[in-house]
């Protein structure tokens, strides 16, 4: 897990956890985006090759192969179309895990609001305690008179320790303690938020790595499917040439020998050409009807069909050029 090692090294750096968390989130989003882009590019390539496959499939079935069937029927040769027990499909499986990378905030604004409330609460607490000590009754929303305020502030500004007290010093005491409490609350909340962000970011990064691994596996499987489709399309193009040539031979046979009711009446070499046409047509049709994929992976039957079709094609080439 090279990425883990890299990120652990980054964690050691003397930077704030919130910055580390943002870096982790940024790297997570980058990894996911790159993996998704590669998968989408592979899907686009497959879509193009599937389109080519469908195009040549429709062309062969509607022209070359149907023409071969008609010619064989004229020669009283029974051609049985191959069938597949499985419905045809080209599926890529499920590649959408729907992982979401959320941005994180430092919590500064919320911490500031909480600090303000804490400062106000501190000031109110000072005033409440002082008012009870000096016997001043405060009835909100009414504001005490100046004399009462001086008593409260004087108690806070030294009176509570037995001295005369100073109202100005009392106000300074309230302000400083409120500020200290506010700073403590602010830093405490930000620290909690940073720790939470750091945990969330690490968890997100771990999930993103797992997601990327799954996407890579999906991409690898899709590339196998794509390569298989390319081979099938290329081989069907080769088969089209051989089948067109065989159809020309069948036309020549029928033209020269006529449409005989009993297939056995044809010349032995003519019967051999019919059998070769049948074999080529069967292999071509098998390639087109056997499902290329099964459960999002290459169908083994399609691989076997491709290998058999290649063997037959190579055999006919060797006959031609031997």
PDB file of C-alpha atoms in Angstrom:
ATOM      1  CA  UNK A   1       0.000   0.000   0.000  1.00  0.00           C
ATOM      2  CA  UNK A   2       2.329   2.735  -1.263  1.00  0.00           C
ATOM      3  CA  UNK A   3      -0.284   5.449  -0.848  1.00  0.00           C
ATOM      4  CA  UNK A   4      -0.608   4.622   2.846  1.00  0.00           C
ATOM      5  CA  UNK A   5       3.142   5.005   3.294  1.00  0.00           C
ATOM      6  CA  UNK A   6       3.102   8.360   1.540  1.00  0.00           C
ATOM      7  CA  UNK A   7       0.225   9.641   3.633  1.00  0.00           C
ATOM      8  CA  UNK A   8       1.813   8.417   6.870  1.00  0.00           C
ATOM      9  CA  UNK A   9       4.898  10.444   5.988  1.00  0.00           C
ATOM     10  CA  UNK A  10       2.724  13.496   5.461  1.00  0.00           C
ATOM     11  CA  UNK A  11       1.065  13.007   8.835  1.00  0.00           C
ATOM     12  CA  UNK A  12       4.456  13.290  10.545  1.00  0.00           C
ATOM     13  CA  UNK A  13       5.003  16.784   9.135  1.00  0.00           C
ATOM     14  CA  UNK A  14       4.518  19.531  11.744  1.00  0.00           C
ATOM     15  CA  UNK A  15       1.396  21.042  10.196  1.00  0.00           C
ATOM     16  CA  UNK A  16      -2.060  21.420  11.639  1.00  0.00           C
ATOM     17  CA  UNK A  17      -4.298  18.408  11.540  1.00  0.00           C
ATOM     18  CA  UNK A  18      -6.895  20.405   9.649  1.00  0.00           C
ATOM     19  CA  UNK A  19      -4.396  21.051   6.850  1.00  0.00           C
ATOM     20  CA  UNK A  20      -3.493  17.376   6.843  1.00  0.00           C
ATOM     21  CA  UNK A  21      -7.187  16.484   6.662  1.00  0.00           C
ATOM     22  CA  UNK A  22      -7.725  18.831   3.710  1.00  0.00           C
ATOM     23  CA  UNK A  23      -4.735  17.288   1.948  1.00  0.00           C
ATOM     24  CA  UNK A  24      -6.154  13.805   2.512  1.00  0.00           C
ATOM     25  CA  UNK A  25      -9.549  14.861   1.165  1.00  0.00           C
ATOM     26  CA  UNK A  26      -7.884  16.478  -1.840  1.00  0.00           C
ATOM     27  CA  UNK A  27      -5.876  13.320  -2.558  1.00  0.00           C
ATOM     28  CA  UNK A  28      -8.987  11.162  -2.110  1.00  0.00           C
ATOM     29  CA  UNK A  29     -10.934  13.220  -4.640  1.00  0.00           C
ATOM     30  CA  UNK A  30      -7.989  13.117  -7.048  1.00  0.00           C
ATOM     31  CA  UNK A  31      -7.624   9.328  -6.791  1.00  0.00           C
ATOM     32  CA  UNK A  32     -11.345   8.769  -7.334  1.00  0.00           C
ATOM     33  CA  UNK A  33     -11.522  11.206 -10.242  1.00  0.00           C
ATOM     34  CA  UNK A  34      -8.564   9.577 -11.975  1.00  0.00           C
ATOM     35  CA  UNK A  35      -9.938   6.064 -11.466  1.00  0.00           C
ATOM     36  CA  UNK A  36     -13.385   7.089 -12.732  1.00  0.00           C
ATOM     37  CA  UNK A  37     -11.872   8.803 -15.776  1.00  0.00           C
ATOM     38  CA  UNK A  38      -9.925   5.677 -16.707  1.00  0.00           C
ATOM     39  CA  UNK A  39     -13.012   3.495 -16.312  1.00  0.00           C
ATOM     40  CA  UNK A  40     -15.112   5.875 -18.423  1.00  0.00           C
ATOM     41  CA  UNK A  41     -12.440   5.917 -21.147  1.00  0.00           C
ATOM     42  CA  UNK A  42     -12.490   2.110 -21.195  1.00  0.00           C
ATOM     43  CA  UNK A  43     -16.296   2.114 -21.369  1.00  0.00           C
ATOM     44  CA  UNK A  44     -16.179   4.481 -24.344  1.00  0.00           C
ATOM     45  CA  UNK A  45     -13.728   2.190 -26.112  1.00  0.00           C
ATOM     46  CA  UNK A  46     -15.984  -0.805 -25.456  1.00  0.00           C
ATOM     47  CA  UNK A  47     -19.030   1.112 -26.694  1.00  0.00           C
ATOM     48  CA  UNK A  48     -17.263   1.815 -29.995  1.00  0.00           C
ATOM     49  CA  UNK A  49     -16.221  -1.812 -30.398  1.00  0.00           C
ATOM     50  CA  UNK A  50     -19.693  -3.068 -29.482  1.00  0.00           C
ATOM     51  CA  UNK A  51     -21.066  -0.762 -32.175  1.00  0.00           C
ATOM     52  CA  UNK A  52     -18.628  -2.270 -34.688  1.00  0.00           C
ATOM     53  CA  UNK A  53     -19.625  -5.758 -33.547  1.00  0.00           C
ATOM     54  CA  UNK A  54     -23.335  -5.041 -33.992  1.00  0.00           C
ATOM     55  CA  UNK A  55     -22.664  -3.489 -37.377  1.00  0.00           C
ATOM     56  CA  UNK A  56     -20.768  -6.447 -38.806  1.00  0.00           C
ATOM     57  CA  UNK A  57     -23.158  -8.893 -37.120  1.00  0.00           C
ATOM     58  CA  UNK A  58     -26.188  -7.306 -38.763  1.00  0.00           C
ATOM     59  CA  UNK A  59     -24.363  -7.057 -42.066  1.00  0.00           C
ATOM     60  CA  UNK A  60     -23.314 -10.712 -42.083  1.00  0.00           C
ATOM     61  CA  UNK A  61     -26.703 -12.026 -40.995  1.00  0.00           C
ATOM     62  CA  UNK A  62     -28.630  -9.907 -43.482  1.00  0.00           C
ATOM     63  CA  UNK A  63     -26.348 -10.369 -46.493  1.00  0.00           C
ATOM     64  CA  UNK A  64     -23.475 -12.848 -46.609  1.00  0.00           C
ATOM     65  CA  UNK A  65     -24.868 -15.596 -44.371  1.00  0.00           C
ATOM     66  CA  UNK A  66     -28.461 -15.344 -45.593  1.00  0.00           C
ATOM     67  CA  UNK A  67     -27.150 -15.502 -49.149  1.00  0.00           C
ATOM     68  CA  UNK A  68     -25.166 -18.626 -48.261  1.00  0.00           C
ATOM     69  CA  UNK A  69     -28.274 -20.227 -46.740  1.00  0.00           C
ATOM     70  CA  UNK A  70     -30.307 -19.512 -49.864  1.00  0.00           C
ATOM     71  CA  UNK A  71     -27.603 -20.978 -52.115  1.00  0.00           C
ATOM     72  CA  UNK A  72     -27.306 -24.116 -49.973  1.00  0.00           C
ATOM     73  CA  UNK A  73     -31.081 -24.567 -50.056  1.00  0.00           C
ATOM     74  CA  UNK A  74     -31.008 -24.313 -53.848  1.00  0.00           C
ATOM     75  CA  UNK A  75     -28.426 -27.087 -53.813  1.00  0.00           C
ATOM     76  CA  UNK A  76     -30.696 -29.186 -51.538  1.00  0.00           C
ATOM     77  CA  UNK A  77     -28.123 -28.912 -48.740  1.00  0.00           C
ATOM     78  CA  UNK A  78     -29.702 -28.749 -45.286  1.00  0.00           C
ATOM     79  CA  UNK A  79     -28.084 -26.040 -43.138  1.00  0.00           C
ATOM     80  CA  UNK A  80     -29.048 -26.033 -39.454  1.00  0.00           C
ATOM     81  CA  UNK A  81     -28.485 -22.690 -37.779  1.00  0.00           C
ATOM     82  CA  UNK A  82     -26.567 -22.954 -34.483  1.00  0.00           C
ATOM     83  CA  UNK A  83     -28.386 -21.956 -31.302  1.00  0.00           C
ATOM     84  CA  UNK A  84     -27.247 -20.826 -27.869  1.00  0.00           C
ATOM     85  CA  UNK A  85     -28.760 -21.883 -24.555  1.00  0.00           C
ATOM     86  CA  UNK A  86     -27.847 -18.490 -23.072  1.00  0.00           C
ATOM     87  CA  UNK A  87     -29.373 -15.129 -24.009  1.00  0.00           C
ATOM     88  CA  UNK A  88     -26.902 -12.877 -25.787  1.00  0.00           C
ATOM     89  CA  UNK A  89     -25.392 -10.134 -23.656  1.00  0.00           C
ATOM     90  CA  UNK A  90     -22.500  -7.712 -23.406  1.00  0.00           C
ATOM     91  CA  UNK A  91     -22.581  -6.359 -19.855  1.00  0.00           C
ATOM     92  CA  UNK A  92     -19.845  -4.719 -17.806  1.00  0.00           C
ATOM     93  CA  UNK A  93     -21.153  -5.503 -14.345  1.00  0.00           C
ATOM     94  CA  UNK A  94     -21.663  -2.878 -11.659  1.00  0.00           C
ATOM     95  CA  UNK A  95     -18.875  -0.279 -11.406  1.00  0.00           C
ATOM     96  CA  UNK A  96     -20.825   2.412  -9.555  1.00  0.00           C
ATOM     97  CA  UNK A  97     -20.063   2.275  -5.846  1.00  0.00           C
ATOM     98  CA  UNK A  98     -21.256   5.873  -5.409  1.00  0.00           C
ATOM     99  CA  UNK A  99     -18.461   6.982  -3.104  1.00  0.00           C
ATOM    100  CA  UNK A 100     -18.738  10.629  -2.135  1.00  0.00           C
ATOM    101  CA  UNK A 101     -15.941  12.880  -0.899  1.00  0.00           C
ATOM    102  CA  UNK A 102     -17.273  15.748   1.179  1.00  0.00           C
ATOM    103  CA  UNK A 103     -15.323  18.930   1.790  1.00  0.00           C
ATOM    104  CA  UNK A 104     -14.391  19.684   5.385  1.00  0.00           C
ATOM    105  CA  UNK A 105     -14.370  22.982   7.249  1.00  0.00           C
ATOM    106  CA  UNK A 106     -12.090  24.099  10.052  1.00  0.00           C
ATOM    107  CA  UNK A 107     -15.048  25.040  12.247  1.00  0.00           C
ATOM    108  CA  UNK A 108     -13.687  28.547  12.819  1.00  0.00           C
ATOM    109  CA  UNK A 109     -17.006  30.349  12.363  1.00  0.00           C
ATOM    110  CA  UNK A 110     -18.915  28.022  14.696  1.00  0.00           C
ATOM    111  CA  UNK A 111     -16.081  28.238  17.220  1.00  0.00           C
ATOM    112  CA  UNK A 112     -16.246  32.046  17.043  1.00  0.00           C
ATOM    113  CA  UNK A 113     -20.005  32.060  17.726  1.00  0.00           C
ATOM    114  CA  UNK A 114     -19.571  29.655  20.654  1.00  0.00           C
ATOM    115  CA  UNK A 115     -16.756  31.815  22.010  1.00  0.00           C
ATOM    116  CA  UNK A 116     -19.010  34.905  21.889  1.00  0.00           C
ATOM    117  CA  UNK A 117     -21.720  33.061  23.829  1.00  0.00           C
ATOM    118  CA  UNK A 118     -19.135  31.829  26.342  1.00  0.00           C
ATOM    119  CA  UNK A 119     -17.825  35.372  26.838  1.00  0.00           C
ATOM    120  CA  UNK A 120     -21.340  36.714  27.364  1.00  0.00           C
ATOM    121  CA  UNK A 121     -22.118  33.888  29.792  1.00  0.00           C
ATOM    122  CA  UNK A 122     -18.922  34.652  31.723  1.00  0.00           C
ATOM    123  CA  UNK A 123     -19.786  38.327  31.992  1.00  0.00           C
ATOM    124  CA  UNK A 124     -23.348  37.536  33.080  1.00  0.00           C
ATOM    125  CA  UNK A 125     -22.056  35.064  35.664  1.00  0.00           C
ATOM    126  CA  UNK A 126     -19.701  37.705  37.126  1.00  0.00           C
ATOM    127  CA  UNK A 127     -22.464  40.258  37.346  1.00  0.00           C
ATOM    128  CA  UNK A 128     -24.956  37.788  38.851  1.00  0.00           C
ATOM    129  CA  UNK A 129     -22.544  36.607  41.559  1.00  0.00           C
ATOM    130  CA  UNK A 130     -21.429  40.156  42.363  1.00  0.00           C
ATOM    131  CA  UNK A 131     -25.012  41.452  42.561  1.00  0.00           C
ATOM    132  CA  UNK A 132     -25.977  38.785  45.083  1.00  0.00           C
ATOM    133  CA  UNK A 133     -22.903  39.588  47.174  1.00  0.00           C
ATOM    134  CA  UNK A 134     -23.560  43.350  47.322  1.00  0.00           C
ATOM    135  CA  UNK A 135     -27.325  43.003  47.662  1.00  0.00           C
ATOM    136  CA  UNK A 136     -28.264  44.518  44.322  1.00  0.00           C
ATOM    137  CA  UNK A 137     -31.369  43.032  42.766  1.00  0.00           C
ATOM    138  CA  UNK A 138     -31.319  42.930  38.959  1.00  0.00           C
ATOM    139  CA  UNK A 139     -34.658  42.487  37.239  1.00  0.00           C
ATOM    140  CA  UNK A 140     -34.201  42.161  33.468  1.00  0.00           C
ATOM    141  CA  UNK A 141     -34.849  43.839  31.181  1.00  0.00           C
ATOM    142  CA  UNK A 142     -34.469  46.807  33.559  1.00  0.00           C
ATOM    143  CA  UNK A 143     -30.917  48.180  33.798  1.00  0.00           C
ATOM    144  CA  UNK A 144     -29.550  48.928  37.315  1.00  0.00           C
ATOM    145  CA  UNK A 145     -28.723  52.531  38.169  1.00  0.00           C
ATOM    146  CA  UNK A 146     -25.150  53.811  38.137  1.00  0.00           C
ATOM    147  CA  UNK A 147     -24.732  53.418  41.900  1.00  0.00           C
ATOM    148  CA  UNK A 148     -25.696  49.737  41.712  1.00  0.00           C
ATOM    149  CA  UNK A 149     -23.371  49.200  38.760  1.00  0.00           C
ATOM    150  CA  UNK A 150     -20.509  50.824  40.701  1.00  0.00           C
ATOM    151  CA  UNK A 151     -21.173  48.507  43.653  1.00  0.00           C
ATOM    152  CA  UNK A 152     -21.115  45.440  41.393  1.00  0.00           C
ATOM    153  CA  UNK A 153     -17.975  46.492  39.552  1.00  0.00           C
ATOM    154  CA  UNK A 154     -16.228  47.531  42.778  1.00  0.00           C
ATOM    155  CA  UNK A 155     -16.861  44.109  44.299  1.00  0.00           C
ATOM    156  CA  UNK A 156     -15.456  42.427  41.203  1.00  0.00           C
ATOM    157  CA  UNK A 157     -12.577  44.927  41.074  1.00  0.00           C
ATOM    158  CA  UNK A 158     -11.217  44.062  44.508  1.00  0.00           C
ATOM    159  CA  UNK A 159     -14.089  44.155  46.948  1.00  0.00           C
ATOM    160  CA  UNK A 160     -14.469  40.399  46.929  1.00  0.00           C
ATOM    161  CA  UNK A 161     -10.982  40.098  48.476  1.00  0.00           C
ATOM    162  CA  UNK A 162     -11.769  42.555  51.269  1.00  0.00           C
ATOM    163  CA  UNK A 163     -10.397  45.712  49.665  1.00  0.00           C
ATOM    164  CA  UNK A 164     -12.151  48.907  48.611  1.00  0.00           C
ATOM    165  CA  UNK A 165     -12.419  47.776  45.004  1.00  0.00           C
ATOM    166  CA  UNK A 166     -12.232  49.740  41.790  1.00  0.00           C
ATOM    167  CA  UNK A 167     -15.135  49.798  39.282  1.00  0.00           C
ATOM    168  CA  UNK A 168     -12.739  50.226  36.337  1.00  0.00           C
ATOM    169  CA  UNK A 169     -10.648  47.300  37.489  1.00  0.00           C
ATOM    170  CA  UNK A 170     -13.872  45.318  37.825  1.00  0.00           C
ATOM    171  CA  UNK A 171     -14.797  45.965  34.203  1.00  0.00           C
ATOM    172  CA  UNK A 172     -11.269  45.025  33.130  1.00  0.00           C
ATOM    173  CA  UNK A 173     -11.532  41.814  35.167  1.00  0.00           C
ATOM    174  CA  UNK A 174     -14.820  40.894  33.489  1.00  0.00           C
ATOM    175  CA  UNK A 175     -13.391  41.654  30.047  1.00  0.00           C
ATOM    176  CA  UNK A 176     -10.172  39.694  30.574  1.00  0.00           C
ATOM    177  CA  UNK A 177     -11.836  36.630  32.089  1.00  0.00           C
ATOM    178  CA  UNK A 178     -14.506  36.648  29.381  1.00  0.00           C
ATOM    179  CA  UNK A 179     -11.789  36.914  26.728  1.00  0.00           C
ATOM    180  CA  UNK A 180      -9.794  34.073  28.285  1.00  0.00           C
ATOM    181  CA  UNK A 181     -12.889  31.857  28.459  1.00  0.00           C
ATOM    182  CA  UNK A 182     -13.749  32.781  24.861  1.00  0.00           C
ATOM    183  CA  UNK A 183     -10.263  31.871  23.636  1.00  0.00           C
ATOM    184  CA  UNK A 184     -10.364  28.573  25.543  1.00  0.00           C
ATOM    185  CA  UNK A 185     -13.780  27.688  24.075  1.00  0.00           C
ATOM    186  CA  UNK A 186     -12.643  28.695  20.576  1.00  0.00           C
ATOM    187  CA  UNK A 187      -9.459  26.632  20.691  1.00  0.00           C
ATOM    188  CA  UNK A 188     -11.203  23.683  22.341  1.00  0.00           C
ATOM    189  CA  UNK A 189     -13.902  23.527  19.675  1.00  0.00           C
ATOM    190  CA  UNK A 190     -11.404  23.995  16.834  1.00  0.00           C
ATOM    191  CA  UNK A 191      -9.230  21.220  18.296  1.00  0.00           C
ATOM    192  CA  UNK A 192     -12.209  18.855  18.536  1.00  0.00           C
ATOM    193  CA  UNK A 193     -13.254  19.762  14.989  1.00  0.00           C
ATOM    194  CA  UNK A 194      -9.727  19.214  13.670  1.00  0.00           C
ATOM    195  CA  UNK A 195      -9.507  15.785  15.310  1.00  0.00           C
ATOM    196  CA  UNK A 196     -12.903  14.865  13.895  1.00  0.00           C
ATOM    197  CA  UNK A 197     -11.944  16.155  10.438  1.00  0.00           C
ATOM    198  CA  UNK A 198      -8.705  14.206  10.583  1.00  0.00           C
ATOM    199  CA  UNK A 199     -10.525  10.962  11.404  1.00  0.00           C
ATOM    200  CA  UNK A 200     -13.109  11.602   8.685  1.00  0.00           C
ATOM    201  CA  UNK A 201     -10.376  12.427   6.159  1.00  0.00           C
ATOM    202  CA  UNK A 202      -8.380   9.292   7.000  1.00  0.00           C
ATOM    203  CA  UNK A 203     -11.509   7.163   6.744  1.00  0.00           C
ATOM    204  CA  UNK A 204     -12.403   8.799   3.428  1.00  0.00           C
ATOM    205  CA  UNK A 205      -8.891   8.234   2.107  1.00  0.00           C
ATOM    206  CA  UNK A 206      -8.990   4.550   3.077  1.00  0.00           C
ATOM    207  CA  UNK A 207     -12.383   4.158   1.394  1.00  0.00           C
ATOM    208  CA  UNK A 208     -11.110   5.961  -1.692  1.00  0.00           C
ATOM    209  CA  UNK A 209      -8.174   3.538  -1.912  1.00  0.00           C
ATOM    210  CA  UNK A 210     -10.538   0.571  -1.708  1.00  0.00           C
ATOM    211  CA  UNK A 211     -12.767   2.213  -4.317  1.00  0.00           C
ATOM    212  CA  UNK A 212      -9.791   2.789  -6.617  1.00  0.00           C
ATOM    213  CA  UNK A 213      -8.730  -0.849  -6.218  1.00  0.00           C
ATOM    214  CA  UNK A 214     -12.239  -1.993  -7.178  1.00  0.00           C
ATOM    215  CA  UNK A 215     -12.275   0.375 -10.137  1.00  0.00           C
ATOM    216  CA  UNK A 216      -8.903  -0.947 -11.282  1.00  0.00           C
ATOM    217  CA  UNK A 217     -10.230  -4.504 -11.105  1.00  0.00           C
ATOM    218  CA  UNK A 218     -13.311  -3.470 -13.082  1.00  0.00           C
ATOM    219  CA  UNK A 219     -11.146  -1.641 -15.618  1.00  0.00           C
ATOM    220  CA  UNK A 220      -8.884  -4.678 -16.037  1.00  0.00           C
ATOM    221  CA  UNK A 221     -11.905  -6.920 -16.644  1.00  0.00           C
ATOM    222  CA  UNK A 222     -13.415  -4.397 -19.068  1.00  0.00           C
ATOM    223  CA  UNK A 223     -10.130  -4.215 -20.974  1.00  0.00           C
ATOM    224  CA  UNK A 224     -10.230  -8.005 -21.343  1.00  0.00           C
ATOM    225  CA  UNK A 225     -13.780  -7.755 -22.666  1.00  0.00           C
ATOM    226  CA  UNK A 226     -12.787  -4.956 -25.033  1.00  0.00           C
ATOM    227  CA  UNK A 227      -9.811  -6.903 -26.361  1.00  0.00           C
ATOM    228  CA  UNK A 228     -12.017  -9.961 -26.842  1.00  0.00           C
ATOM    229  CA  UNK A 229     -14.609  -7.958 -28.794  1.00  0.00           C
ATOM    230  CA  UNK A 230     -11.851  -6.502 -30.988  1.00  0.00           C
ATOM    231  CA  UNK A 231     -10.640 -10.016 -31.809  1.00  0.00           C
ATOM    232  CA  UNK A 232     -14.185 -11.187 -32.578  1.00  0.00           C
ATOM    233  CA  UNK A 233     -14.846  -8.224 -34.877  1.00  0.00           C
ATOM    234  CA  UNK A 234     -11.538  -8.694 -36.685  1.00  0.00           C
ATOM    235  CA  UNK A 235     -12.176 -12.406 -37.164  1.00  0.00           C
ATOM    236  CA  UNK A 236     -15.717 -11.804 -38.426  1.00  0.00           C
ATOM    237  CA  UNK A 237     -14.253  -9.456 -41.034  1.00  0.00           C
ATOM    238  CA  UNK A 238     -11.936 -12.281 -42.096  1.00  0.00           C
ATOM    239  CA  UNK A 239     -14.859 -14.709 -42.183  1.00  0.00           C
ATOM    240  CA  UNK A 240     -16.835 -12.309 -44.365  1.00  0.00           C
ATOM    241  CA  UNK A 241     -14.115 -12.535 -47.024  1.00  0.00           C
ATOM    242  CA  UNK A 242     -14.032 -16.339 -46.907  1.00  0.00           C
ATOM    243  CA  UNK A 243     -17.830 -16.609 -46.924  1.00  0.00           C
ATOM    244  CA  UNK A 244     -18.145 -14.231 -49.871  1.00  0.00           C
ATOM    245  CA  UNK A 245     -15.662 -16.425 -51.694  1.00  0.00           C
ATOM    246  CA  UNK A 246     -17.604 -19.553 -50.725  1.00  0.00           C
ATOM    247  CA  UNK A 247     -20.863 -17.972 -51.896  1.00  0.00           C
ATOM    248  CA  UNK A 248     -19.244 -17.278 -55.244  1.00  0.00           C
ATOM    249  CA  UNK A 249     -18.222 -20.941 -55.454  1.00  0.00           C
ATOM    250  CA  UNK A 250     -21.774 -22.053 -54.595  1.00  0.00           C
ATOM    251  CA  UNK A 251     -23.156 -19.778 -57.306  1.00  0.00           C
ATOM    252  CA  UNK A 252     -20.716 -21.302 -59.780  1.00  0.00           C
ATOM    253  CA  UNK A 253     -21.713 -24.842 -58.719  1.00  0.00           C
ATOM    254  CA  UNK A 254     -25.429 -24.134 -59.089  1.00  0.00           C
ATOM    255  CA  UNK A 255     -24.874 -22.331 -62.377  1.00  0.00           C
ATOM    256  CA  UNK A 256     -22.818 -25.186 -63.830  1.00  0.00           C
ATOM    257  CA  UNK A 257     -24.515 -28.224 -62.275  1.00  0.00           C
ATOM    258  CA  UNK A 258     -27.983 -26.784 -61.768  1.00  0.00           C
ATOM    259  CA  UNK A 259     -30.421 -27.021 -58.840  1.00  0.00           C
ATOM    260  CA  UNK A 260     -30.555 -30.762 -58.183  1.00  0.00           C
ATOM    261  CA  UNK A 261     -33.224 -32.296 -55.944  1.00  0.00           C
ATOM    262  CA  UNK A 262     -30.826 -34.813 -54.430  1.00  0.00           C
ATOM    263  CA  UNK A 263     -27.735 -33.254 -52.918  1.00  0.00           C
ATOM    264  CA  UNK A 264     -25.758 -36.459 -53.442  1.00  0.00           C
ATOM    265  CA  UNK A 265     -26.009 -35.937 -57.225  1.00  0.00           C
ATOM    266  CA  UNK A 266     -23.517 -33.060 -57.075  1.00  0.00           C
ATOM    267  CA  UNK A 267     -19.858 -33.607 -57.844  1.00  0.00           C
ATOM    268  CA  UNK A 268     -17.762 -34.647 -54.857  1.00  0.00           C
ATOM    269  CA  UNK A 269     -15.730 -31.438 -54.972  1.00  0.00           C
ATOM    270  CA  UNK A 270     -18.987 -29.454 -55.044  1.00  0.00           C
ATOM    271  CA  UNK A 271     -20.261 -31.287 -51.954  1.00  0.00           C
ATOM    272  CA  UNK A 272     -16.986 -30.507 -50.223  1.00  0.00           C
ATOM    273  CA  UNK A 273     -17.415 -26.807 -50.990  1.00  0.00           C
ATOM    274  CA  UNK A 274     -20.941 -26.933 -49.527  1.00  0.00           C
ATOM    275  CA  UNK A 275     -19.635 -28.561 -46.343  1.00  0.00           C
ATOM    276  CA  UNK A 276     -16.926 -25.928 -46.053  1.00  0.00           C
ATOM    277  CA  UNK A 277     -19.522 -23.178 -46.463  1.00  0.00           C
ATOM    278  CA  UNK A 278     -21.604 -24.826 -43.754  1.00  0.00           C
ATOM    279  CA  UNK A 279     -18.646 -25.008 -41.372  1.00  0.00           C
ATOM    280  CA  UNK A 280     -17.647 -21.380 -41.913  1.00  0.00           C
ATOM    281  CA  UNK A 281     -21.222 -20.165 -41.508  1.00  0.00           C
ATOM    282  CA  UNK A 282     -21.660 -22.175 -38.303  1.00  0.00           C
ATOM    283  CA  UNK A 283     -18.513 -20.767 -36.719  1.00  0.00           C
ATOM    284  CA  UNK A 284     -19.379 -17.214 -37.745  1.00  0.00           C
ATOM    285  CA  UNK A 285     -22.902 -17.498 -36.340  1.00  0.00           C
ATOM    286  CA  UNK A 286     -21.664 -19.074 -33.112  1.00  0.00           C
ATOM    287  CA  UNK A 287     -19.375 -16.091 -32.592  1.00  0.00           C
ATOM    288  CA  UNK A 288     -22.351 -13.777 -32.991  1.00  0.00           C
ATOM    289  CA  UNK A 289     -24.919 -15.586 -30.830  1.00  0.00           C
ATOM    290  CA  UNK A 290     -22.880 -16.871 -27.872  1.00  0.00           C
ATOM    291  CA  UNK A 291     -22.942 -14.247 -25.076  1.00  0.00           C
ATOM    292  CA  UNK A 292     -19.651 -12.377 -24.960  1.00  0.00           C
ATOM    293  CA  UNK A 293     -20.024 -11.696 -21.234  1.00  0.00           C
ATOM    294  CA  UNK A 294     -21.563 -13.435 -18.269  1.00  0.00           C
ATOM    295  CA  UNK A 295     -22.044 -11.713 -14.917  1.00  0.00           C
ATOM    296  CA  UNK A 296     -19.885  -8.806 -16.039  1.00  0.00           C
ATOM    297  CA  UNK A 297     -16.946 -11.011 -17.086  1.00  0.00           C
ATOM    298  CA  UNK A 298     -15.863 -12.653 -20.334  1.00  0.00           C
ATOM    299  CA  UNK A 299     -17.949 -15.724 -21.042  1.00  0.00           C
ATOM    300  CA  UNK A 300     -15.721 -18.804 -21.258  1.00  0.00           C
ATOM    301  CA  UNK A 301     -17.999 -20.177 -23.973  1.00  0.00           C
ATOM    302  CA  UNK A 302     -17.320 -17.088 -26.073  1.00  0.00           C
ATOM    303  CA  UNK A 303     -13.566 -17.521 -25.582  1.00  0.00           C
ATOM    304  CA  UNK A 304     -13.820 -21.164 -26.654  1.00  0.00           C
ATOM    305  CA  UNK A 305     -15.930 -20.216 -29.658  1.00  0.00           C
ATOM    306  CA  UNK A 306     -13.367 -17.594 -30.686  1.00  0.00           C
ATOM    307  CA  UNK A 307     -10.486 -20.052 -30.396  1.00  0.00           C
ATOM    308  CA  UNK A 308     -12.373 -22.660 -32.437  1.00  0.00           C
ATOM    309  CA  UNK A 309     -13.237 -20.078 -35.087  1.00  0.00           C
ATOM    310  CA  UNK A 310      -9.579 -19.018 -35.288  1.00  0.00           C
ATOM    311  CA  UNK A 311      -8.539 -22.649 -35.727  1.00  0.00           C
ATOM    312  CA  UNK A 312     -11.058 -23.112 -38.560  1.00  0.00           C
ATOM    313  CA  UNK A 313      -9.942 -19.865 -40.217  1.00  0.00           C
ATOM    314  CA  UNK A 314      -6.273 -20.869 -40.007  1.00  0.00           C
ATOM    315  CA  UNK A 315      -7.152 -24.254 -41.479  1.00  0.00           C
ATOM    316  CA  UNK A 316      -8.785 -22.682 -44.526  1.00  0.00           C
ATOM    317  CA  UNK A 317      -5.913 -20.271 -44.991  1.00  0.00           C
ATOM    318  CA  UNK A 318      -3.451 -23.163 -44.890  1.00  0.00           C
ATOM    319  CA  UNK A 319      -5.516 -24.945 -47.557  1.00  0.00           C
ATOM    320  CA  UNK A 320      -5.472 -21.901 -49.796  1.00  0.00           C
ATOM    321  CA  UNK A 321      -1.760 -21.172 -49.485  1.00  0.00           C
ATOM    322  CA  UNK A 322      -0.380 -24.682 -49.058  1.00  0.00           C
TER     323      UNK A 322
END
